[in-house]
Every structure is written in structure tokens, then in C-alpha cells.
Tab-separated table of C-alpha atoms and ligand atoms in Angstrom:
chain	number	residue	atom	x	y	z
L	1	MET	CA	6.480	11.605	26.671
L	2	SER	CA	5.441	8.116	27.737
L	3	ASP	CA	2.001	7.968	26.126
L	4	ARG	CA	3.217	8.830	22.624
L	5	ILE	CA	0.499	8.730	19.961
L	6	LEU	CA	1.683	6.910	16.840
L	7	LEU	CA	0.629	7.300	13.220
L	8	SER	CA	-0.771	3.828	12.592
L	9	PRO	CA	0.183	1.218	15.199
L	10	PRO	CA	-1.033	-2.397	14.953
L	11	ASP	CA	-4.574	-3.011	16.222
L	12	VAL	CA	-4.548	-6.469	17.817
L	13	GLY	CA	-6.436	-7.965	20.754
L	14	PRO	CA	-8.104	-11.088	22.129
L	15	LEU	CA	-9.348	-12.389	18.757
L	16	GLU	CA	-5.826	-12.289	17.293
L	17	GLU	CA	-4.470	-13.957	20.428
L	18	ALA	CA	-7.001	-16.805	20.133
L	19	TYR	CA	-6.300	-17.404	16.423
L	20	LEU	CA	-2.538	-17.297	16.870
L	21	LEU	CA	-2.589	-19.659	19.842
L	22	GLY	CA	-4.916	-22.014	17.980
L	23	ALA	CA	-2.482	-22.207	15.065
L	24	LEU	CA	0.475	-22.770	17.376
L	25	ARG	CA	-1.312	-25.595	19.204
L	26	SER	CA	-2.363	-27.225	15.911
L	27	GLY	CA	1.276	-28.112	15.288
L	28	TRP	CA	1.367	-26.404	11.856
L	29	VAL	CA	4.405	-24.247	12.568
L	30	ALA	CA	5.667	-23.843	9.001
L	31	PRO	CA	5.313	-21.598	5.940
L	32	LEU	CA	2.323	-23.668	4.830
L	33	GLY	CA	-0.739	-25.178	6.488
L	34	PRO	CA	-4.508	-24.887	6.868
L	35	GLU	CA	-4.430	-21.269	8.118
L	36	VAL	CA	-2.524	-20.197	4.989
L	37	ASP	CA	-5.020	-21.985	2.725
L	38	ALA	CA	-7.998	-20.488	4.594
L	39	PHE	CA	-6.497	-16.965	4.615
L	40	GLU	CA	-5.996	-17.141	0.835
L	41	ARG	CA	-9.533	-18.414	0.262
L	42	GLU	CA	-11.144	-15.832	2.555
L	43	LEU	CA	-9.314	-12.914	0.948
L	44	ALA	CA	-10.018	-14.103	-2.600
L	45	ASP	CA	-13.709	-14.475	-1.682
L	46	ARG	CA	-13.891	-11.086	-0.020
L	47	LEU	CA	-12.368	-9.356	-3.066
L	48	GLY	CA	-14.091	-11.530	-5.660
L	49	VAL	CA	-10.858	-12.602	-7.371
L	50	GLY	CA	-10.108	-16.058	-8.671
L	51	GLY	CA	-6.892	-16.731	-6.808
L	52	ALA	CA	-4.725	-15.539	-3.929
L	53	LEU	CA	-1.202	-16.427	-2.835
L	54	ALA	CA	-0.068	-15.603	0.722
L	55	LEU	CA	3.539	-14.411	0.861
L	56	ALA	CA	6.125	-13.191	3.360
L	57	SER	CA	5.657	-9.523	2.375
L	58	GLY	CA	3.995	-7.182	-0.065
L	59	THR	CA	7.422	-6.597	-1.567
L	60	ALA	CA	7.788	-10.335	-2.281
L	61	ALA	CA	4.348	-10.311	-3.930
L	62	LEU	CA	5.345	-7.370	-6.163
L	63	HIS	CA	8.606	-9.111	-7.060
L	64	LEU	CA	7.009	-12.438	-8.029
L	65	ALA	CA	4.183	-10.767	-9.972
L	66	LEU	CA	6.711	-8.759	-11.998
L	67	VAL	CA	8.711	-11.916	-12.714
L	68	ALA	CA	5.516	-13.667	-13.836
L	69	LEU	CA	4.658	-10.712	-16.104
L	70	GLY	CA	8.059	-11.137	-17.771
L	71	ALA	CA	9.918	-8.149	-16.308
L	72	GLY	CA	13.682	-8.549	-16.650
L	73	PRO	CA	16.906	-7.019	-17.930
L	74	GLY	CA	16.466	-4.685	-20.903
L	75	GLN	CA	12.880	-3.829	-19.926
L	76	VAL	CA	11.281	-0.928	-18.101
L	77	VAL	CA	8.414	-0.858	-15.585
L	78	ILE	CA	6.419	2.314	-14.946
L	79	VAL	CA	5.985	3.193	-11.266
L	80	PRO	CA	4.528	6.326	-9.626
L	81	THR	CA	7.233	8.567	-8.226
L	82	LEU	CA	5.038	9.115	-5.159
L	83	THR	CA	5.151	5.716	-3.461
L	84	PHE	CA	6.924	3.695	-0.817
L	85	VAL	CA	10.310	2.464	-2.059
L	86	ALA	CA	9.188	-1.192	-2.190
L	87	THR	CA	7.294	-0.602	-5.454
L	88	ALA	CA	10.496	0.542	-7.166
L	89	ASN	CA	12.804	-1.945	-5.437
L	90	ALA	CA	10.737	-4.891	-6.693
L	91	VAL	CA	11.339	-3.696	-10.267
L	92	VAL	CA	15.100	-3.560	-9.690
L	93	TYR	CA	15.104	-7.116	-8.233
L	94	THR	CA	13.955	-8.419	-11.641
L	95	GLY	CA	16.750	-6.624	-13.516
L	96	ALA	CA	14.262	-4.242	-15.166
L	97	GLU	CA	14.547	-0.481	-14.820
L	98	PRO	CA	11.904	1.642	-13.036
L	99	VAL	CA	10.608	4.736	-14.863
L	100	PHE	CA	8.910	7.227	-12.540
L	101	VAL	CA	5.721	9.102	-13.446
L	102	ASP	CA	4.219	11.954	-11.443
L	103	CYS	CA	0.874	12.031	-9.645
L	104	ASP	CA	-2.407	13.880	-9.704
L	105	GLU	CA	-2.054	16.592	-7.075
L	106	THR	CA	-5.612	16.184	-5.724
L	107	THR	CA	-5.263	12.484	-4.882
L	108	GLY	CA	-1.554	11.662	-4.968
L	109	ASN	CA	-2.335	8.839	-7.400
L	110	LEU	CA	-0.706	8.171	-10.795
L	111	ASP	CA	-1.580	10.940	-13.306
L	112	PRO	CA	-3.270	9.269	-16.325
L	113	GLU	CA	-2.248	11.981	-18.792
L	114	LEU	CA	1.401	11.813	-17.789
L	115	LEU	CA	1.255	8.005	-17.913
L	116	ASP	CA	-0.016	8.220	-21.485
L	117	ARG	CA	2.823	10.600	-22.348
L	118	ALA	CA	5.404	8.317	-20.695
L	119	LEU	CA	4.111	5.237	-22.575
L	120	THR	CA	4.222	7.086	-25.895
L	121	ARG	CA	7.708	8.407	-25.226
L	122	LEU	CA	9.116	5.021	-24.116
L	123	ARG	CA	7.578	3.151	-27.040
L	124	GLY	CA	8.833	5.827	-29.434
L	125	ALA	CA	12.333	5.216	-28.050
L	126	GLY	CA	11.918	1.482	-28.676
L	127	ARG	CA	11.830	0.566	-24.967
L	128	ARG	CA	10.096	-2.653	-23.949
L	129	ILE	CA	7.586	-1.955	-21.165
L	130	ALA	CA	6.891	-5.005	-18.985
L	131	ALA	CA	4.198	-3.471	-16.753
L	132	VAL	CA	2.620	-0.386	-15.225
L	133	VAL	CA	2.332	-0.510	-11.405
L	134	PRO	CA	-0.220	2.064	-10.137
L	135	VAL	CA	-0.298	2.514	-6.354
L	136	ASP	CA	-3.509	3.081	-4.377
L	137	MET	CA	-2.027	5.927	-2.371
L	138	PHE	CA	-2.821	5.878	1.360
L	139	GLY	CA	-5.861	3.659	0.704
L	140	SER	CA	-7.587	5.522	-2.159
L	141	CYS	CA	-7.838	3.635	-5.450
L	142	ALA	CA	-6.080	5.174	-8.430
L	143	ASP	CA	-8.226	6.390	-11.345
L	144	TYR	CA	-8.550	2.991	-13.067
L	145	GLY	CA	-11.424	4.203	-15.240
L	146	ARG	CA	-8.772	6.233	-17.076
L	147	LEU	CA	-5.597	4.234	-16.369
L	148	LEU	CA	-6.782	0.816	-17.576
L	149	PRO	CA	-7.819	1.872	-21.119
L	150	ILE	CA	-4.511	3.738	-21.554
L	151	CYS	CA	-2.512	0.630	-20.553
L	152	ALA	CA	-4.737	-1.655	-22.663
L	153	ALA	CA	-4.230	0.570	-25.713
L	154	ALA	CA	-0.463	0.353	-25.200
L	155	GLY	CA	-0.680	-3.428	-24.684
L	156	VAL	CA	0.995	-3.196	-21.255
L	157	PRO	CA	-0.276	-5.255	-18.277
L	158	VAL	CA	-1.237	-3.527	-15.018
L	159	LEU	CA	0.015	-4.735	-11.643
L	160	GLU	CA	-1.965	-2.957	-8.908
L	161	ASP	CA	0.043	-2.077	-5.806
L	162	ALA	CA	-2.864	-2.121	-3.346
L	163	ALA	CA	-0.506	-2.597	-0.375
L	164	GLU	CA	-2.222	0.274	1.470
L	165	ALA	CA	-5.738	-0.223	0.160
L	166	LEU	CA	-7.328	-3.444	1.421
L	167	GLY	CA	-11.046	-2.755	1.881
L	168	ALA	CA	-11.081	0.281	-0.422
L	169	GLN	CA	-13.131	0.299	-3.594
L	170	ARG	CA	-13.827	2.387	-6.652
L	171	ASP	CA	-16.694	2.165	-9.148
L	172	GLY	CA	-17.956	-0.918	-7.329
L	173	ARG	CA	-14.677	-2.808	-7.687
L	174	PRO	CA	-12.431	-3.646	-4.709
L	175	ALA	CA	-8.819	-2.505	-4.438
L	176	GLY	CA	-6.490	-5.306	-5.500
L	177	ALA	CA	-8.831	-6.529	-8.265
L	178	PHE	CA	-8.151	-3.947	-10.998
L	179	GLY	CA	-5.058	-5.238	-12.806
L	180	ARG	CA	-3.780	-8.517	-14.269
L	181	ALA	CA	-2.604	-8.983	-10.688
L	182	GLY	CA	-2.807	-7.055	-7.418
L	183	VAL	CA	-0.716	-6.916	-4.275
L	184	LEU	CA	-1.639	-6.407	-0.603
L	185	SER	CA	0.652	-5.814	2.384
L	186	PHE	CA	0.128	-6.896	5.996
L	187	ASN	CA	3.088	-5.030	7.435
L	188	GLY	CA	2.758	-3.813	11.028
L	189	ASN	CA	1.417	-0.366	10.131
L	190	LYS	CA	-1.028	-1.406	7.383
L	191	ILE	CA	-4.810	-1.568	7.703
L	192	ILE	CA	-4.599	-5.215	8.770
L	193	THR	CA	-1.365	-6.826	9.865
L	194	THR	CA	0.264	-10.227	10.205
L	195	SER	CA	3.304	-8.407	11.689
L	196	GLY	CA	4.795	-8.941	8.224
L	197	GLY	CA	3.173	-10.497	5.189
L	198	GLY	CA	1.584	-9.942	1.818
L	199	MET	CA	-0.812	-11.387	-0.736
L	200	LEU	CA	-0.794	-11.695	-4.499
L	201	LEU	CA	-4.224	-11.642	-6.166
L	202	SER	CA	-5.184	-12.546	-9.715
L	203	ASP	CA	-7.960	-14.002	-11.820
L	204	ASP	CA	-5.280	-15.739	-13.880
L	205	PRO	CA	-4.775	-19.243	-12.408
L	206	GLU	CA	-1.537	-19.741	-14.354
L	207	LEU	CA	-0.026	-16.558	-12.940
L	208	ILE	CA	-0.908	-17.614	-9.383
L	209	ALA	CA	0.417	-21.150	-9.985
L	210	ARG	CA	3.676	-19.836	-11.446
L	211	CYS	CA	4.224	-17.499	-8.477
L	212	ARG	CA	3.296	-20.247	-5.991
L	213	TYR	CA	5.951	-22.460	-7.589
L	214	LEU	CA	8.579	-19.687	-7.538
L	215	SER	CA	7.745	-18.808	-3.900
L	216	THR	CA	8.669	-22.296	-2.620
L	217	GLN	CA	12.206	-22.573	-4.045
L	218	ALA	CA	10.848	-23.662	-7.466
L	219	ARG	CA	10.649	-27.218	-6.255
L	220	GLN	CA	9.511	-29.799	-8.814
L	221	PRO	CA	6.608	-32.041	-7.733
L	222	VAL	CA	8.773	-35.094	-7.114
L	223	ALA	CA	9.913	-36.733	-3.888
L	224	HIS	CA	13.578	-35.868	-4.248
L	225	TYR	CA	14.647	-32.196	-4.381
L	226	GLU	CA	14.726	-31.272	-8.064
L	227	HIS	CA	14.930	-27.706	-9.421
L	228	HIS	CA	14.726	-26.353	-12.977
L	229	ASP	CA	14.503	-22.679	-12.003
L	230	VAL	CA	15.956	-20.364	-9.370
L	231	GLY	CA	13.142	-19.875	-6.862
L	232	TYR	CA	12.599	-17.912	-3.667
L	233	ASN	CA	11.625	-18.634	-0.060
L	234	TYR	CA	8.680	-16.236	0.060
L	235	ARG	CA	5.767	-18.099	1.683
L	236	LEU	CA	3.777	-16.762	4.655
L	237	SER	CA	4.003	-18.654	7.952
L	238	ASN	CA	0.912	-20.585	9.041
L	239	LEU	CA	1.039	-18.798	12.425
L	240	LEU	CA	0.943	-15.392	10.765
L	241	ALA	CA	-1.850	-16.442	8.411
L	242	ALA	CA	-3.927	-17.193	11.522
L	243	LEU	CA	-3.243	-13.663	12.757
L	244	GLY	CA	-4.313	-12.373	9.341
L	245	ARG	CA	-7.591	-14.300	9.462
L	246	ALA	CA	-8.469	-12.725	12.811
L	247	GLN	CA	-7.603	-9.274	11.450
L	248	LEU	CA	-9.677	-9.849	8.310
L	249	ARG	CA	-12.721	-10.588	10.481
L	250	ARG	CA	-12.287	-7.143	12.054
L	251	LEU	CA	-11.478	-5.277	8.821
L	252	ASP	CA	-14.805	-3.462	8.413
L	253	GLN	CA	-14.777	-2.343	12.031
L	254	MET	CA	-11.197	-1.078	11.670
L	255	ILE	CA	-12.049	0.837	8.485
L	256	ALA	CA	-15.016	2.427	10.270
L	257	ARG	CA	-12.733	3.680	13.052
L	258	ARG	CA	-10.251	5.125	10.559
L	259	ARG	CA	-13.092	6.752	8.622
L	260	ALA	CA	-14.454	8.348	11.822
L	261	LEU	CA	-11.001	9.860	12.448
L	262	ARG	CA	-10.881	11.180	8.875
L	263	GLU	CA	-14.293	12.803	9.310
L	264	ARG	CA	-13.095	14.479	12.488
L	265	TYR	CA	-10.019	15.801	10.657
L	266	ALA	CA	-12.247	17.040	7.825
L	267	LYS	CA	-14.313	18.943	10.371
L	268	ALA	CA	-11.278	20.274	12.284
L	269	PHE	CA	-9.598	21.599	9.132
L	270	GLY	CA	-12.802	22.503	7.267
L	271	GLY	CA	-12.887	26.231	6.521
L	272	VAL	CA	-9.217	26.718	7.463
L	273	PRO	CA	-7.802	28.734	4.551
L	274	GLY	CA	-5.152	26.974	2.447
L	275	VAL	CA	-5.706	23.524	3.998
L	276	ARG	CA	-7.280	20.472	2.347
L	277	LEU	CA	-7.312	16.720	2.898
L	278	LEU	CA	-5.521	14.600	0.288
L	279	ALA	CA	-8.117	12.673	-1.792
L	280	ASP	CA	-10.911	13.960	0.440
L	281	ASP	CA	-13.703	13.295	-2.059
L	282	ASP	CA	-12.886	9.586	-2.426
L	283	HIS	CA	-15.622	7.903	-0.401
L	284	GLY	CA	-14.434	4.438	-1.376
L	285	SER	CA	-11.144	4.938	0.474
L	286	ASN	CA	-10.266	2.638	3.374
L	287	CYS	CA	-8.955	5.800	5.120
L	288	TRP	CA	-5.635	4.086	5.896
L	289	LEU	CA	-3.788	7.364	6.463
L	290	THR	CA	-5.271	10.859	6.545
L	291	THR	CA	-3.068	13.598	5.127
L	292	VAL	CA	-3.516	17.371	5.170
L	293	VAL	CA	-2.020	19.465	2.390
L	294	VAL	CA	-1.117	22.998	3.457
L	295	SER	CA	-0.553	25.917	1.110
L	296	PRO	CA	1.834	28.071	3.211
L	297	VAL	CA	0.980	31.296	1.357
L	298	GLU	CA	-2.772	30.962	1.941
L	299	ALA	CA	-2.590	29.385	5.405
L	300	GLY	CA	0.172	31.575	6.811
L	301	TRP	CA	1.882	28.494	8.260
L	302	ARG	CA	3.582	25.360	6.982
L	303	ALA	CA	2.848	21.650	7.366
L	304	ALA	CA	6.184	21.482	9.236
L	305	ASP	CA	4.886	24.001	11.822
L	306	LEU	CA	1.916	21.764	12.610
L	307	ALA	CA	4.270	18.749	12.749
L	308	ALA	CA	6.510	20.518	15.283
L	309	HIS	CA	3.517	21.579	17.416
L	310	LEU	CA	2.139	18.028	17.508
L	311	ALA	CA	5.580	16.480	18.137
L	312	ALA	CA	5.931	18.697	21.212
L	313	GLU	CA	2.691	17.164	22.495
L	314	GLY	CA	3.915	13.608	21.893
L	315	ILE	CA	1.947	13.089	18.670
L	316	GLU	CA	3.606	11.453	15.678
L	317	THR	CA	3.107	12.791	12.135
L	318	ARG	CA	4.994	12.139	8.882
L	319	PRO	CA	5.563	13.839	5.559
L	320	VAL	CA	4.107	11.955	2.551
L	321	TRP	CA	6.531	9.590	0.782
L	322	LYS	CA	9.660	11.310	-0.482
L	323	PRO	CA	9.291	10.926	-4.278
L	324	MET	CA	11.396	8.183	-5.855
L	325	HIS	CA	13.011	10.529	-8.397
L	326	LEU	CA	14.501	12.497	-5.457
L	327	GLN	CA	15.978	9.384	-3.823
L	328	PRO	CA	19.766	9.073	-4.173
L	329	VAL	CA	19.389	5.359	-4.965
L	330	PHE	CA	17.338	6.212	-8.088
L	331	ALA	CA	19.247	9.353	-9.079
L	332	THR	CA	19.879	8.149	-12.648
L	333	ALA	CA	16.333	6.861	-13.353
L	334	THR	CA	14.136	8.243	-16.147
L	335	SER	CA	11.192	10.318	-14.850
L	336	VAL	CA	8.170	12.066	-16.343
L	337	LEU	CA	7.274	14.842	-13.916
L	338	SER	CA	4.839	17.685	-13.328
L	339	GLY	CA	6.079	18.825	-9.908
L	340	ALA	CA	2.952	17.530	-8.134
L	341	ALA	CA	4.733	14.873	-6.037
L	342	GLU	CA	7.408	17.350	-4.963
L	343	ARG	CA	4.734	19.830	-3.867
L	344	LEU	CA	2.871	17.139	-1.901
L	345	PHE	CA	6.167	16.113	-0.273
L	346	ALA	CA	6.758	19.743	0.747
L	347	ASP	CA	3.223	20.592	1.862
L	348	GLY	CA	1.664	17.291	3.006
L	349	LEU	CA	1.471	15.979	6.557
L	350	THR	CA	0.110	12.581	7.534
L	351	LEU	CA	-1.730	12.530	10.852
L	352	PRO	CA	-2.454	9.782	13.419
L	353	SER	CA	-4.958	7.525	11.644
L	354	GLY	CA	-4.798	4.127	13.348
L	355	SER	CA	-7.847	2.111	14.321
L	356	ALA	CA	-6.193	1.280	17.668
L	357	LEU	CA	-6.261	4.950	18.707
L	358	SER	CA	-8.425	5.170	21.848
L	359	ASP	CA	-11.110	7.845	22.161
L	360	ARG	CA	-8.981	9.553	24.794
L	361	GLN	CA	-5.953	9.574	22.493
L	362	ALA	CA	-8.066	10.896	19.616
L	363	ASP	CA	-9.324	13.709	21.868
L	364	ARG	CA	-5.717	14.561	22.715
L	365	VAL	CA	-4.873	14.790	18.989
L	366	PHE	CA	-7.839	17.033	18.195
L	367	ASP	CA	-7.282	19.243	21.258
L	368	ALA	CA	-3.705	19.747	20.061
L	369	VAL	CA	-4.849	20.483	16.492
L	370	HIS	CA	-7.377	23.051	17.725
L	371	ARG	CA	-4.815	24.716	19.986
L	372	PHE	CA	-2.502	25.016	16.962
L	373	LEU	CA	-5.222	26.441	14.702
L	374	ASP	CA	-6.434	28.882	17.408
L	375	GLY	CA	-2.896	29.984	18.277
W	401	PLP	C1	3.848	-1.201	2.509
W	401	PLP	C2	3.968	-1.032	1.051
W	401	PLP	C3	4.617	-1.984	0.250
W	401	PLP	C4	5.443	-3.105	0.793
W	401	PLP	O1	4.826	-3.998	1.583
W	401	PLP	P1	5.665	-4.883	2.632
W	401	PLP	O2	4.662	-5.870	3.085
W	401	PLP	O3	6.122	-3.959	3.713
W	401	PLP	O4	6.786	-5.505	1.899
W	401	PLP	C5	4.596	-1.812	-1.117
W	401	PLP	N1	4.002	-0.748	-1.682
W	401	PLP	C6	3.405	0.198	-0.942
W	401	PLP	C7	2.759	1.341	-1.652
W	401	PLP	C8	3.382	0.100	0.449
W	401	PLP	O5	2.808	1.070	1.173
């Protein structure tokens, strides 16, 4: 079908075009420049954090933050098993070992009780724990009211993977501002995009300065090229920072469109036996992706049946992330599990949620959903 409806395509238009062209014409075509500085300042201001560092990807931001927190060989880092692989990969880049902990089945976010158990078990075994990396799943903040005291009691720093959660908040605090450091992603399918890019956030100026230094090949501040550390080439291009600034100006409007879609899904599936929305009571969510969770016994059908029906009508859906402990690449990793992530992987289905979805496309999605539910 030609007019295929995608899950979360980029939402760009005339404002992005103007910003991008302006940056190109300014002559700053490099991984530094005034657009990068302004993008960092604007995001730090919006989230009320002390410092921000624009990087080539969210993965790069996770990697540098873990390095700055001291993660390395012989250490472990706790990561939710229900996440995108980048969270776990960044741990492996440092030489540390990821340990996977299961999620709360209502929200898909890191389960505080299991985290507590994992910390106790790892410390009892004499393992050194460099960090805990909670993920704000699909744009809903994890339960930091419970997670932060548990990590503080264990003396382990928190790195918030808010890659999916820009614009979300919980208990009056914005996503990205909960841990010692936080990470955002501007990949093509995220709530705002620079085509590819990321941001590291922290109130700790030394952490930001250290990561800034590492992100530019660890170059010493002297005229000749002098290096005392192995660095990385991780900075965001000035052109892409301009794109990000345009997107940031439209963030609230884009969240509102995603929220309107979520409310329509809530209405469409409301009262359908055995079906619920993932994290549906989290009003601080940025509504990045809306997911239904289907109990096949109660509903009489499976998430996969709905997926097949929508696919036949040219509508893209996806399962939730395949849990990390089920991934062949992490087959030997330590995990602390309840079965919740595996059940969400089996029964969850993520539906078209993008802010670029036209009203006509949205109507097509909901017509198809209603035909499925009525059939
Ligand atoms: C997208 C994403 C990342 C990685 O971000 P990139 O910018 O694509 O490198 C990390 N963690 C989570 C949870 C993500 O969804």
C-alpha cells in the first residue's frame, strides 16, 4: 500500500527547513558552533538542569556518562531488561557488565522491589556496582520516588535513560533531571529529532566538562594536538543542532498531538475486555508511543491478531522491546526476573503514535481498529 501509516515518523516542516538553511548559510558546518551552544542552553533551561552536552546520539551520551561515573572492567551496571538495546550496549562499551532487572507490569518501568533485591544480591556477592540506569519507558517516567532512595541507600549513582521521554514529567520534575545525569535521544523516531543526535544532562559541572572533553578526542587545551586520554568523536553537528532547536520550539504542540491520539486509543479500547493501555494512568507522560496490552484469555484474541489486521490495512505496529535477557547477544548475562517483561513482550502492541499523523490518517487507524473490534 502506498500510503502506509508508520509508528512514529519524523515531524518536520517549514520551521525546521528555515533553521537548517540558516545554519548552513552561516558557514558553521562542523560539530561545534553557535547552534550547538544555543541548543544546549535552551534544553538545559527548559529542563531546569545546570548543564547540557549535545552529542551525536543518545547511545554516545549513555556511553560517556557511564565512563564519567567510573564504569569499567570488573564492575556491573544495572539496566532494565525491558529497554532498547542501546542502554545495555553502552554498558558493554565501558568494559562493565550489564545486569538485567525486570519491570513493573503496569508501566513497563524498572521494578523498585526487584532493583532492591538485585542490589542486595550483587553487593552480597562482592560485586562493584557503577550505576543504575532506569529507562523512562515509551515516555513515562520511572517511579523515581521509590527508585532514588533505594539507589541512594546502596550508594549507587543513577543515570536516567530519558531517551524516549523529553517533555515528560513526574512529581513536578522533568524527565532527564532525576539522576546524577540524564540522557535524551533525537533519533528519527523520537519525540523530537535531529535525524540523529543526543544530549547529556547534569547538574554536576565537572561531569559535563569531563564528558565534553572526552567527546572531542580528549584534546588538551593547547595549540598543538596533545592527548593524555583516549577520547571519542561524539559531538553533534551544528546543522543538526539547528534542526533540534526548531523541533524544541514545537515540542509542546507535538506532545499535544500525541496525547490526543492516546486519548482516542483509550476511548477506542475502553471497555474492551482484557485490553489496557500500558502506563495509562501516567498523566505526566509525553505519550511518545501508545501501547495496548492484551490478555488473550479475557479478550479472546491476541495482540498479534490486531497487528495482522492493521498490517493488512497498511498500518504499522510493533511489539514492545524484546527483553534484553532473551537477546542472544546477552545470553550469559545475570538477570533478576519476575516474568513481567516477557509477558509484555508477548501481549503488548505499540500503535501509530506520531505527531506527524494527519487527521485523515488517524481516522484510517481508528476505523481499522473499530472494524477489528466489531469483527
Ligand atoms: C532511542 C533510545 C536510545 C538510543 O538513542 P540513539 O540516539 O538512537 O542512540 C537509548 N535508550 C532508549 C531507551 C532509547 O529508546
